[in-house]
Short mmCIF file of C-alpha atoms in Angstrom, two decimals:
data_model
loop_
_atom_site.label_atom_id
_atom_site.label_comp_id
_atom_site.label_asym_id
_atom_site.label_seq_id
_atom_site.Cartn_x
_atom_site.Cartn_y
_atom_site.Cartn_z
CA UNK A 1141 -32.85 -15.82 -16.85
CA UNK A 1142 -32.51 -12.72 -15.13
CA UNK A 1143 -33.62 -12.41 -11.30
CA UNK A 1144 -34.40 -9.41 -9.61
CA UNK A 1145 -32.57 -7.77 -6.49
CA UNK A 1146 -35.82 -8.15 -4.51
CA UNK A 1147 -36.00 -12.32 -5.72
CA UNK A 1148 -32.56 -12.88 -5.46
CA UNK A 1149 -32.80 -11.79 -1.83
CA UNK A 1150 -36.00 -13.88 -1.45
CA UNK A 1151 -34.35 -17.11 -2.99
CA UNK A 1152 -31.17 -16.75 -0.67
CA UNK A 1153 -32.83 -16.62 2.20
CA UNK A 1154 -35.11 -19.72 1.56
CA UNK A 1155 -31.75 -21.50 0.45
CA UNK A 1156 -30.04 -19.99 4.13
CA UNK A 1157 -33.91 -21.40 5.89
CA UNK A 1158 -33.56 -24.84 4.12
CA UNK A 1159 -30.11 -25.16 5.44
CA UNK A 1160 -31.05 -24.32 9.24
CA UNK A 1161 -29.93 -20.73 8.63
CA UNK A 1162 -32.55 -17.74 9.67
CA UNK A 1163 -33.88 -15.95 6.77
CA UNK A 1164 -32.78 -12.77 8.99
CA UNK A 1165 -29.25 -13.79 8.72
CA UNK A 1166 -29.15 -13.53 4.71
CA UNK A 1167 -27.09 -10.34 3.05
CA UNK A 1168 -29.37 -7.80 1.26
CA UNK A 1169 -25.45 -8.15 -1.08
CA UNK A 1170 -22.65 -9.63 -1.37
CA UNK A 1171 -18.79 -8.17 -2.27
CA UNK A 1172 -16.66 -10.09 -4.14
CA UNK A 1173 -12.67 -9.87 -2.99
CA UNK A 1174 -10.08 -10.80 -5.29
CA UNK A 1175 -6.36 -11.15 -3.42
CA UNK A 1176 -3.85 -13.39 -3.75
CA UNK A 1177 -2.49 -16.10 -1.44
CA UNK A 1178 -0.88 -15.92 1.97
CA UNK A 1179 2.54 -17.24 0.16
CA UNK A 1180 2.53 -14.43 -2.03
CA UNK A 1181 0.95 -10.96 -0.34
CA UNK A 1182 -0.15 -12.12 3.17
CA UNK A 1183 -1.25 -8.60 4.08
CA UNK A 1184 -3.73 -8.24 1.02
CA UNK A 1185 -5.25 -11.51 1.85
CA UNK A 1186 -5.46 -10.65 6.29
CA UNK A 1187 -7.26 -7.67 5.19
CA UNK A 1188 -9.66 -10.51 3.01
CA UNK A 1189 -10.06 -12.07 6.02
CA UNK A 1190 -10.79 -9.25 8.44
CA UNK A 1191 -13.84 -8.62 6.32
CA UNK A 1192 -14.89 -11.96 6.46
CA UNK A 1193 -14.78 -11.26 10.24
CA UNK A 1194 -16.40 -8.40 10.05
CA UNK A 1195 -19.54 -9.43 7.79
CA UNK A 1196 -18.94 -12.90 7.24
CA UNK A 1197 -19.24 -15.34 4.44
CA UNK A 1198 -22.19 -15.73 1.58
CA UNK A 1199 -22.05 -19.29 2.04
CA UNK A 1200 -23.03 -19.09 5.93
CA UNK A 1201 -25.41 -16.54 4.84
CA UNK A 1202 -22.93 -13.55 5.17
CA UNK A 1203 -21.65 -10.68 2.75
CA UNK A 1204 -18.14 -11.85 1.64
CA UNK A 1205 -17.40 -13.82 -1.33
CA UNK A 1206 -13.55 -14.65 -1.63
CA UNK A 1207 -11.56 -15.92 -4.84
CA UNK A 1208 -7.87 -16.62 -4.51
CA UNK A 1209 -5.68 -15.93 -7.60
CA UNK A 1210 -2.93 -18.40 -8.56
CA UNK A 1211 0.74 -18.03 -7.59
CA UNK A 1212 1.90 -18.17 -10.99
CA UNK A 1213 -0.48 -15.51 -11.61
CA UNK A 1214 1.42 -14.06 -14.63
CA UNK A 1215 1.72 -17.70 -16.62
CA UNK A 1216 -2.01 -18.23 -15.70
CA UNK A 1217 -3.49 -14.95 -15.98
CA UNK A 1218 -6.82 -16.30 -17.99
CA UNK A 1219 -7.06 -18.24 -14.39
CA UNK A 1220 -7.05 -15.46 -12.80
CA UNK A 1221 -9.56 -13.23 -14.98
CA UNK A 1222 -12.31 -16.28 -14.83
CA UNK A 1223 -12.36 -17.00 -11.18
CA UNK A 1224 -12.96 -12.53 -11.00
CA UNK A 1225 -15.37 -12.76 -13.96
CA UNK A 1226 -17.20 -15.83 -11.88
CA UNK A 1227 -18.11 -13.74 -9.36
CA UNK A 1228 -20.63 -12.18 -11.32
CA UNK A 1229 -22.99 -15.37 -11.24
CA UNK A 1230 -24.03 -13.78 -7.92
CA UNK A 1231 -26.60 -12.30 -8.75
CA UNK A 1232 -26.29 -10.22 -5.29
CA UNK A 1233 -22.98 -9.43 -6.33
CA UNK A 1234 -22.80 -5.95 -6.05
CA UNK A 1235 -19.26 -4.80 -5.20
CA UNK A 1236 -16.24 -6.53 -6.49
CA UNK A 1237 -12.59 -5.55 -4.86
CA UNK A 1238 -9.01 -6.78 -6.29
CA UNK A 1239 -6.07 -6.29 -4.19
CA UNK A 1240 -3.54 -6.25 -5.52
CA UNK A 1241 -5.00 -5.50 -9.13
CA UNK A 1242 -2.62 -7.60 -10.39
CA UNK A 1243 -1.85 -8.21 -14.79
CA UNK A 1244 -5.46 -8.92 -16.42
CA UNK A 1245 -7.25 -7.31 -13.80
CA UNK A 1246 -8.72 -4.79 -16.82
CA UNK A 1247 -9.49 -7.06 -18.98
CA UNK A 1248 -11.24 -9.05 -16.02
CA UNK A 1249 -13.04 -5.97 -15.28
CA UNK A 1250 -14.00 -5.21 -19.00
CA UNK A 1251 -15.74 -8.22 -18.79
CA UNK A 1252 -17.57 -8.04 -15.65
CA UNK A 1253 -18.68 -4.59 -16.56
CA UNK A 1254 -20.56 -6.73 -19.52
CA UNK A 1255 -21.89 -9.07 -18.01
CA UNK A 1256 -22.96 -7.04 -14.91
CA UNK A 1257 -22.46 -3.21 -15.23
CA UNK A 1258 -24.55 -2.79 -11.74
CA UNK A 1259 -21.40 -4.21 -9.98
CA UNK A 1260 -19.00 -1.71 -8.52
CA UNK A 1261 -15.20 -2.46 -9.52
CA UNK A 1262 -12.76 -0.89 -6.80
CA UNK A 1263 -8.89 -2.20 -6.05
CA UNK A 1264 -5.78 -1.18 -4.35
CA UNK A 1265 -2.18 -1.27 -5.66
CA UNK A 1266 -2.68 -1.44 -9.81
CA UNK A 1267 0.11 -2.85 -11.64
CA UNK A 1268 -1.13 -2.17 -14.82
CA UNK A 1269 -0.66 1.45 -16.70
CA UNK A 1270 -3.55 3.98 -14.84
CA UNK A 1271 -4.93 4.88 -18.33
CA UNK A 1272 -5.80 1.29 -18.69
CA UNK A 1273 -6.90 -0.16 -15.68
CA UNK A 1274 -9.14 3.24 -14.87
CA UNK A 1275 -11.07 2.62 -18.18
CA UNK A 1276 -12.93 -0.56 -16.68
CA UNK A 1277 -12.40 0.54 -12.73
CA UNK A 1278 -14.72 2.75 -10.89
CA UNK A 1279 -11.57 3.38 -8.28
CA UNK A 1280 -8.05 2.52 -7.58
CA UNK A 1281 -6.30 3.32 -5.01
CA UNK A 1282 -2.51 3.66 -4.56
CA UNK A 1283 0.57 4.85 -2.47
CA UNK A 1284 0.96 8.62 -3.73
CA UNK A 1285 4.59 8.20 -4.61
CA UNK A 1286 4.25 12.30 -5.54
CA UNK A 1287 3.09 13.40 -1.95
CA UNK A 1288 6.00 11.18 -0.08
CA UNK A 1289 8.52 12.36 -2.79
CA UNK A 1290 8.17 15.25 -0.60
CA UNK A 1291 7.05 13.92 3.46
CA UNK A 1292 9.62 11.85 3.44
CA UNK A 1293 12.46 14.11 3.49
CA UNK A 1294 10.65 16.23 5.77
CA UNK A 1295 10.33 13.85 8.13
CA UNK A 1296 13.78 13.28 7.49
CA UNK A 1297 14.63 16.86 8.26
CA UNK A 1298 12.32 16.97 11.55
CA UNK A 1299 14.04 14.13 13.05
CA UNK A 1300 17.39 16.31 12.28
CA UNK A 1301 19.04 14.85 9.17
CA UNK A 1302 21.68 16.88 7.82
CA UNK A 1303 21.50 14.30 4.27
CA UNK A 1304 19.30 11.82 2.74
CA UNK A 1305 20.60 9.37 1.36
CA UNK A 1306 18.51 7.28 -1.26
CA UNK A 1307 19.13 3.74 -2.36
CA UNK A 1308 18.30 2.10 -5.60
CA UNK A 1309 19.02 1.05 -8.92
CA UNK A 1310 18.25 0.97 -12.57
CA UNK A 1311 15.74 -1.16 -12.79
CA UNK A 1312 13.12 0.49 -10.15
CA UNK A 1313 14.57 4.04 -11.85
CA UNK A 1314 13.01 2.62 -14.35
CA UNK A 1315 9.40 2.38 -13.00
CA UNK A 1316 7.55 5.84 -13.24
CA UNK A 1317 6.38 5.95 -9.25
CA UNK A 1318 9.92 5.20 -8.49
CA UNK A 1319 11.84 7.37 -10.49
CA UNK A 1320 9.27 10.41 -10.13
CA UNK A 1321 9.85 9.68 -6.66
CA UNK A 1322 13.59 10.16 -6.61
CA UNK A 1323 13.29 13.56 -8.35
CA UNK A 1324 10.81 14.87 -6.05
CA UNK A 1325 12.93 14.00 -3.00
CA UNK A 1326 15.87 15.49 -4.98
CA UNK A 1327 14.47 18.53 -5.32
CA UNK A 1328 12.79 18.39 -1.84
CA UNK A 1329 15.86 18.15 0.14
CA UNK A 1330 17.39 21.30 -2.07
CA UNK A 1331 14.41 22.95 -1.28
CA UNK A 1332 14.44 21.71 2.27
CA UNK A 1333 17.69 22.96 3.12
CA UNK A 1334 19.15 19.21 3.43
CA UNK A 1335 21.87 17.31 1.00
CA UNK A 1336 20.71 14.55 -1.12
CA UNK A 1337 22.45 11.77 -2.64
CA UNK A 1338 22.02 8.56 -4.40
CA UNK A 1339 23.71 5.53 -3.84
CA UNK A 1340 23.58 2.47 -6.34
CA UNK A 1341 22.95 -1.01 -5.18
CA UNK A 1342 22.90 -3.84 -6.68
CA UNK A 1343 19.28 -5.64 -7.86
CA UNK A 1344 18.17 -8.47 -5.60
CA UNK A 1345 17.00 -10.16 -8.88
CA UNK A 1346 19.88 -10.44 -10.12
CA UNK A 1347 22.40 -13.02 -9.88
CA UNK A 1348 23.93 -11.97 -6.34
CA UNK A 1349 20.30 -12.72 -5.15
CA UNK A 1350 19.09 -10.95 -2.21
CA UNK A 1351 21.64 -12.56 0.05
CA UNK A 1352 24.38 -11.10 -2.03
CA UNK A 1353 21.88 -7.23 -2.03
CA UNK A 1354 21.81 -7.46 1.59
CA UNK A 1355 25.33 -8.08 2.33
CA UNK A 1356 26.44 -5.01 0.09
CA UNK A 1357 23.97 -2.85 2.16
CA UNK A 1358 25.80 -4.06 5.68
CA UNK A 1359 28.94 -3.47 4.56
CA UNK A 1360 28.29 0.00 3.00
CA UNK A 1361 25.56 1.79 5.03
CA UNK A 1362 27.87 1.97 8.29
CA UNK A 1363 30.31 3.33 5.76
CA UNK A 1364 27.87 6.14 4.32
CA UNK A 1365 26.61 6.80 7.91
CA UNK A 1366 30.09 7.61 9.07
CA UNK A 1367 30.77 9.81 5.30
CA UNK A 1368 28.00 11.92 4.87
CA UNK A 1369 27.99 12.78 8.71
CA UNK A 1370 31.46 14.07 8.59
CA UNK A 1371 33.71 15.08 11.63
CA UNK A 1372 30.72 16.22 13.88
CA UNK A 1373 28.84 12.35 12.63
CA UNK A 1374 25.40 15.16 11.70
CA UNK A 1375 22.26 13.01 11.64
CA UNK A 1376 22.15 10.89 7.99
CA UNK A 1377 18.96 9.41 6.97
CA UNK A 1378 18.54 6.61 4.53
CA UNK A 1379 15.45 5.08 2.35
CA UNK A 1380 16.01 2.39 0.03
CA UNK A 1381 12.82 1.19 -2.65
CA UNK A 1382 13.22 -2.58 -2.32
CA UNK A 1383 11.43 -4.58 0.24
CA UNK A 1384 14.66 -6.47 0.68
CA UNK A 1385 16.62 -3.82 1.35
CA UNK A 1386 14.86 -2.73 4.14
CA UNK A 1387 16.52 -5.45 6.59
CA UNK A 1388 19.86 -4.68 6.32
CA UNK A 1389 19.42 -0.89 6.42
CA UNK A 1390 17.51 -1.01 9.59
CA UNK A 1391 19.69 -3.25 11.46
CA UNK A 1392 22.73 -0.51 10.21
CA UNK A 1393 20.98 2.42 11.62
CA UNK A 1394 20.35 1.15 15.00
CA UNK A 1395 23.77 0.52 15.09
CA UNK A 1396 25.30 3.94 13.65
CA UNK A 1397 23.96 6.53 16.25
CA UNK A 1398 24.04 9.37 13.50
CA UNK A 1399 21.80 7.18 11.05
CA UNK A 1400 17.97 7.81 10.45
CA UNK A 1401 15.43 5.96 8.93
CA UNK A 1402 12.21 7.91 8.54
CA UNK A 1403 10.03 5.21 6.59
CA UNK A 1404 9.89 2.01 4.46
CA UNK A 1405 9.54 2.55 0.86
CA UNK A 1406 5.89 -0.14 1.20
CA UNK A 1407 3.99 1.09 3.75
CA UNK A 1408 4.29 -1.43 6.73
CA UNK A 1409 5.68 -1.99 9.94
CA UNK A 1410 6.55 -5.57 8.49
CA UNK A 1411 8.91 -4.12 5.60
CA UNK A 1412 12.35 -5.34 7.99
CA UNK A 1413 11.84 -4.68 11.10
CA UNK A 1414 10.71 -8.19 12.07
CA UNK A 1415 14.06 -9.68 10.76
CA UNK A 1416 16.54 -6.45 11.71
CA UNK A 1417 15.41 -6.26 15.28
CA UNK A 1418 14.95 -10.56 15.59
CA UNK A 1419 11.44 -10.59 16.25
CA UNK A 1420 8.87 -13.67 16.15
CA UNK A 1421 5.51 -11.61 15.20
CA UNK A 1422 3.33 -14.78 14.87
CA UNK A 1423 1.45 -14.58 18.46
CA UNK A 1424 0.13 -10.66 17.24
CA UNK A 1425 -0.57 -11.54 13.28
CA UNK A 1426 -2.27 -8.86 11.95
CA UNK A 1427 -3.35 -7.23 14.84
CA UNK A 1428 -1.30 -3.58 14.15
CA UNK A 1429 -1.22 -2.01 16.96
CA UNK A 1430 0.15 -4.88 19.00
CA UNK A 1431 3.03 -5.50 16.09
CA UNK A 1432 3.82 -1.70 16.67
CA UNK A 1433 4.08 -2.64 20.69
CA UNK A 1434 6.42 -4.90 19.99
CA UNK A 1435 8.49 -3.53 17.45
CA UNK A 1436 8.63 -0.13 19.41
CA UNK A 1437 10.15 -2.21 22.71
CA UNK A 1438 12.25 -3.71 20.55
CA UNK A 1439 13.73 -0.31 18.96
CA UNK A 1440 13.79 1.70 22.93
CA UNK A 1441 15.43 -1.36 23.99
CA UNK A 1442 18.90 -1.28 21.34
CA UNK A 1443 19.11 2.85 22.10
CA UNK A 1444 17.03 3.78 19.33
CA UNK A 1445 13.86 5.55 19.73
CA UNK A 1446 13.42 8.26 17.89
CA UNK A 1447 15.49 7.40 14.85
CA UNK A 1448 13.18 4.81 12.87
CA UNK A 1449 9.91 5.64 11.70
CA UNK A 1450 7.10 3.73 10.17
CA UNK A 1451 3.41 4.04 8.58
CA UNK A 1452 1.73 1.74 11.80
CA UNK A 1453 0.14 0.14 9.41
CA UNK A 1454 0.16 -2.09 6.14
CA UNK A 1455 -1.48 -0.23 3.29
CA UNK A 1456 -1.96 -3.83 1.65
CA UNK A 1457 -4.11 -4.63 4.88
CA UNK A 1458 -5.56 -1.80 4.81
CA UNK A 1459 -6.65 -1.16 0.61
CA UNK A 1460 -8.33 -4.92 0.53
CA UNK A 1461 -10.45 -4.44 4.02
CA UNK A 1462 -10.66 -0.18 3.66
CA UNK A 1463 -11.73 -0.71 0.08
CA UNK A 1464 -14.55 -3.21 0.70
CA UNK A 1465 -15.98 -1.04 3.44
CA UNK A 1466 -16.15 1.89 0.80
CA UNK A 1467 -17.89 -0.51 -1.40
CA UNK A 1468 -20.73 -1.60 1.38
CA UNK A 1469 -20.85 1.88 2.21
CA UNK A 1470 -21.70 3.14 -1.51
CA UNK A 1471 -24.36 0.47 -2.23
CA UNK A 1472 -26.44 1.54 1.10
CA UNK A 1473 -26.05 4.80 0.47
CA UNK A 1474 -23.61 6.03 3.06
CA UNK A 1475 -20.72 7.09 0.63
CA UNK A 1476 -19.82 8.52 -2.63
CA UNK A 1477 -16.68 7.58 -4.46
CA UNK A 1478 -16.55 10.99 -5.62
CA UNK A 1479 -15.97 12.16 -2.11
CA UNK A 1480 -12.28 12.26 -0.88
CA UNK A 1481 -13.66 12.23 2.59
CA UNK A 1482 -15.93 9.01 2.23
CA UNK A 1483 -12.69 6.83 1.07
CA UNK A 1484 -10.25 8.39 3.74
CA UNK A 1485 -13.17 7.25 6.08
CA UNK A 1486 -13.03 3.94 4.87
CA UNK A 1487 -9.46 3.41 5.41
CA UNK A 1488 -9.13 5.04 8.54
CA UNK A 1489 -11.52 2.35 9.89
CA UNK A 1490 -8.89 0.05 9.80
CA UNK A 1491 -6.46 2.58 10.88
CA UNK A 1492 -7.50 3.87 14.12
CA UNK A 1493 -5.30 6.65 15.20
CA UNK A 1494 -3.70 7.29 11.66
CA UNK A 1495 -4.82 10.26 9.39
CA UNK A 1496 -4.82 9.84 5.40
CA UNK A 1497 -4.48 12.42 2.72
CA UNK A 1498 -3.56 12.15 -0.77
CA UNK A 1499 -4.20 13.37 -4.15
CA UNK A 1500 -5.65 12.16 -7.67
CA UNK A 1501 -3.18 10.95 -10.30
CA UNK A 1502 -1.79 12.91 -12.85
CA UNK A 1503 -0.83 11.97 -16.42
CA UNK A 1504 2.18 13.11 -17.10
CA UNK A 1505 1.65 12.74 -20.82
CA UNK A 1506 -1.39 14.68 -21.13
CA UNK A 1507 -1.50 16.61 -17.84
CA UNK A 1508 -4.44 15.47 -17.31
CA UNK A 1509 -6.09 14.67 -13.80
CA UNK A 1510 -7.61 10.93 -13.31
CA UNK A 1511 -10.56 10.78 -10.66
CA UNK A 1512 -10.71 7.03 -11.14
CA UNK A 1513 -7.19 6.72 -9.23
CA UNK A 1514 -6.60 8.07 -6.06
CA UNK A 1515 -2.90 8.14 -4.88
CA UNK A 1516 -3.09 8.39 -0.61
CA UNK A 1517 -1.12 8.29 2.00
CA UNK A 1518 -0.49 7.78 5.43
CA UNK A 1519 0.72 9.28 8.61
CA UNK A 1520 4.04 8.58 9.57
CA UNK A 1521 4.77 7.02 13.23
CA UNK A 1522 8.47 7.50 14.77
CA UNK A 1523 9.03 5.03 17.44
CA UNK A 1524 9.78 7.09 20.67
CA UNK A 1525 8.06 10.10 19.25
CA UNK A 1526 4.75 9.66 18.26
CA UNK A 1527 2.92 10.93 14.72
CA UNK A 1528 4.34 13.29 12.32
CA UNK A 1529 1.19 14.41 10.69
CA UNK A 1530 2.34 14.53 7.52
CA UNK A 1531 -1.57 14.38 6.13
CA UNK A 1532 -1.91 17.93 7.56
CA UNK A 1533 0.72 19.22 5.49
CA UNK A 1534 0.05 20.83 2.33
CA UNK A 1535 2.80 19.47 -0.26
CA UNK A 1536 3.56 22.20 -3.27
CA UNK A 1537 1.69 22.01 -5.63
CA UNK A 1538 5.00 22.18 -8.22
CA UNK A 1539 6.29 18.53 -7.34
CA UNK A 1540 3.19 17.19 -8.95
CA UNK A 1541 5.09 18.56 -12.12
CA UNK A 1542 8.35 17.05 -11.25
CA UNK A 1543 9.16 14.53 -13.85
CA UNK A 1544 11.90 11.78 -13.46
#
């Protein structure tokens, strides 16, 4: 049986009067958020819950509907597409967010658009290929690994590196946003007027383990520091792609006076500096700009402002809350997903202070332009010296090209 809008709203609300809840009270719709658990991408699922906040829960007569996927998502991915395909029993279900849009999240989504092709399908962070996932989604979102190919060894240049040097190996080479990535900052720095240089590491999966990763980085980074800044120690700054990574590098360049480090690789003020700096973060849990408080006391404190930078906030926050405003904001009427503008406004909500930019993905393969998947960014914040405003600069159009 098939119920109307207009008599779906009428039946919640006598369900919301019969359980001592005003009629008033009752959400004209309902979004449907998809993010994992706490264990396994906390910031995805604080964003979750800062909508909840915000326009609270269907079952107390609120907007937000909230389904958990497994752990083992990738052993139990049928799991996971049922408890997204469920959602669509609502029958005031009218938005329906994944973040992150994890394995199965197309198929999920070729099934909800089925069952219920009124429903909106937006996400953040897709790890399946863009051709596939943008054939069921109406929008994903993503960190434009093109545009920071190029910021980030600006950046690195502004705060008066002489060389970046870029940490890695094979296997992340391997990924397209990575190794694209790598060649755009290669030819960024040439273009730049700065030296480049890649430095293997070895793979926190494998059998050293991250403990073993880590080590290698504390040993060698005070050693690269001290090479590529020569006899007059010139300014060296360093960006590694692993999460992991990002602890040990830190904790080198406050130490090494000539190091840099102009941003994480994921875009968060949690990606190391907790652990490199020894901070307990728990009293000021997702509330950003207090973390950056205390991070950037931390950093003036050991002699270092002004040589570590950070985006001030966590785009995995930010895609799961920004991306369920854009949603409201498109079923009343207030946005259009076609509009750059409209979804920059959606995440700067949640980013108060920070501008974004960004640009639509491009196939490589076929050249072609994909309006279904918007790559964004950012600005970048350097503790002791404020914003960068990268979004206001206007990144050549070549690197776009720039293949790995």
């Amino acid at each position: 049986m098939n119920i109307s809008s207009t008599s779906a709203a009428a039946l919640s609300a006598a369900l919301l009067a019969l359980a001592g809840i005003p009629g008033s009270a009752a959400a004209k719709f309902h979004i449907g958020l998809g993010v994992e658990s706490v264990v396994q991408s906390e910031d995805q699922y604080r964003g979750a819950e800062q909508l909840i906040k915000e326009y609270g829960e269907v079952s107390k007569g609120g907007m937000i509907r909230l389904v958990v996927s497994p752990d083992d998502f990738m052993s139990q991915q049928e799991t996971y597409i049922s408890n997204l395909v469920s959602l669509t029993e609502d029958p005031l279900m009218k938005v329906i967010v994944t973040n992150n849009m994890l394995p199965g999240t197309s198929e999920a989504y070729k099934r909800i658009r089925a069952k219920r092709p009124d429903i909106l399908l937006l996400g953040g962070f897709p790890l399946e290929d863009p051709l596939v996932i943008t054939q069921t989604a109406d929008l994903a979102v993503d960190l434009d690994f093109v545009s920071r190919g190029y910021t980030i060894p600006w950046e690195a240049k502004q705060m008066g590196a002489k060389t970046l040097v870029h940490i890695s190996f094979p296997r992340h080479m391997s990924y397209e946003g990575f190794g694209r990535r790598r060649a755009i900052m290669e030819q960024a720095c040439k273009d730049l007027g700065i030296k480049f240089v890649f430095q293997s590491s070895p793979d926190p999966t494998s059998d050293v383990g991250v403990a073993g990763a880590q080590q290698f980085l504390l040993e060698k980074v005070p050693q690269w520091a001290q090479q590529y800044g020569g006899p007059n120690q010139d300014k060296v700054a360093f960006f590694c792609t692993n999460d992991a990574q990002n602890e040990p590098v830190i904790k080198c360049v406050v130490a090494a006076k000539n190091a840099l480090y102009p941003e994480p690789g994921s875009a968060s003020p949690l990606m190391g500096f907790p652990g490199a700096l020894g901070l307990n973060l728990s009293d000021v849990k997702g509330d950003w700009p207090a973390i950056m408080q205390k991070i950037g006391a931390a950093v003036a404190s050991k002699g270092a402002n002004g040589r570590l930078g950070t985006t001030p906030y966590s785009a995995g926050f930010v895609f799961t809350a920004g991306m369920g405003e854009l949603g409201k904001r498109v079923v009343e009427g207030k946005a259009k997903l076609s509009n750059t503008k409209d979804i920059y406004d959606a995440l700067g909500k949640y980013t108060p202070g920070a501008k974004w930019s960004g640009n639509y993905y491009t196939d490589m393969s076929t050249g072609v332009t994909n309006k279904r998947e918007l790559l964004v960014f950012m600005d970048t914040y350097v503790f002791g010296k404020g914003y960068m405003g990268t979004p206001n600069l206007k990144v050549p159009k070549k690197y776009a090209t720039i293949q790995k």
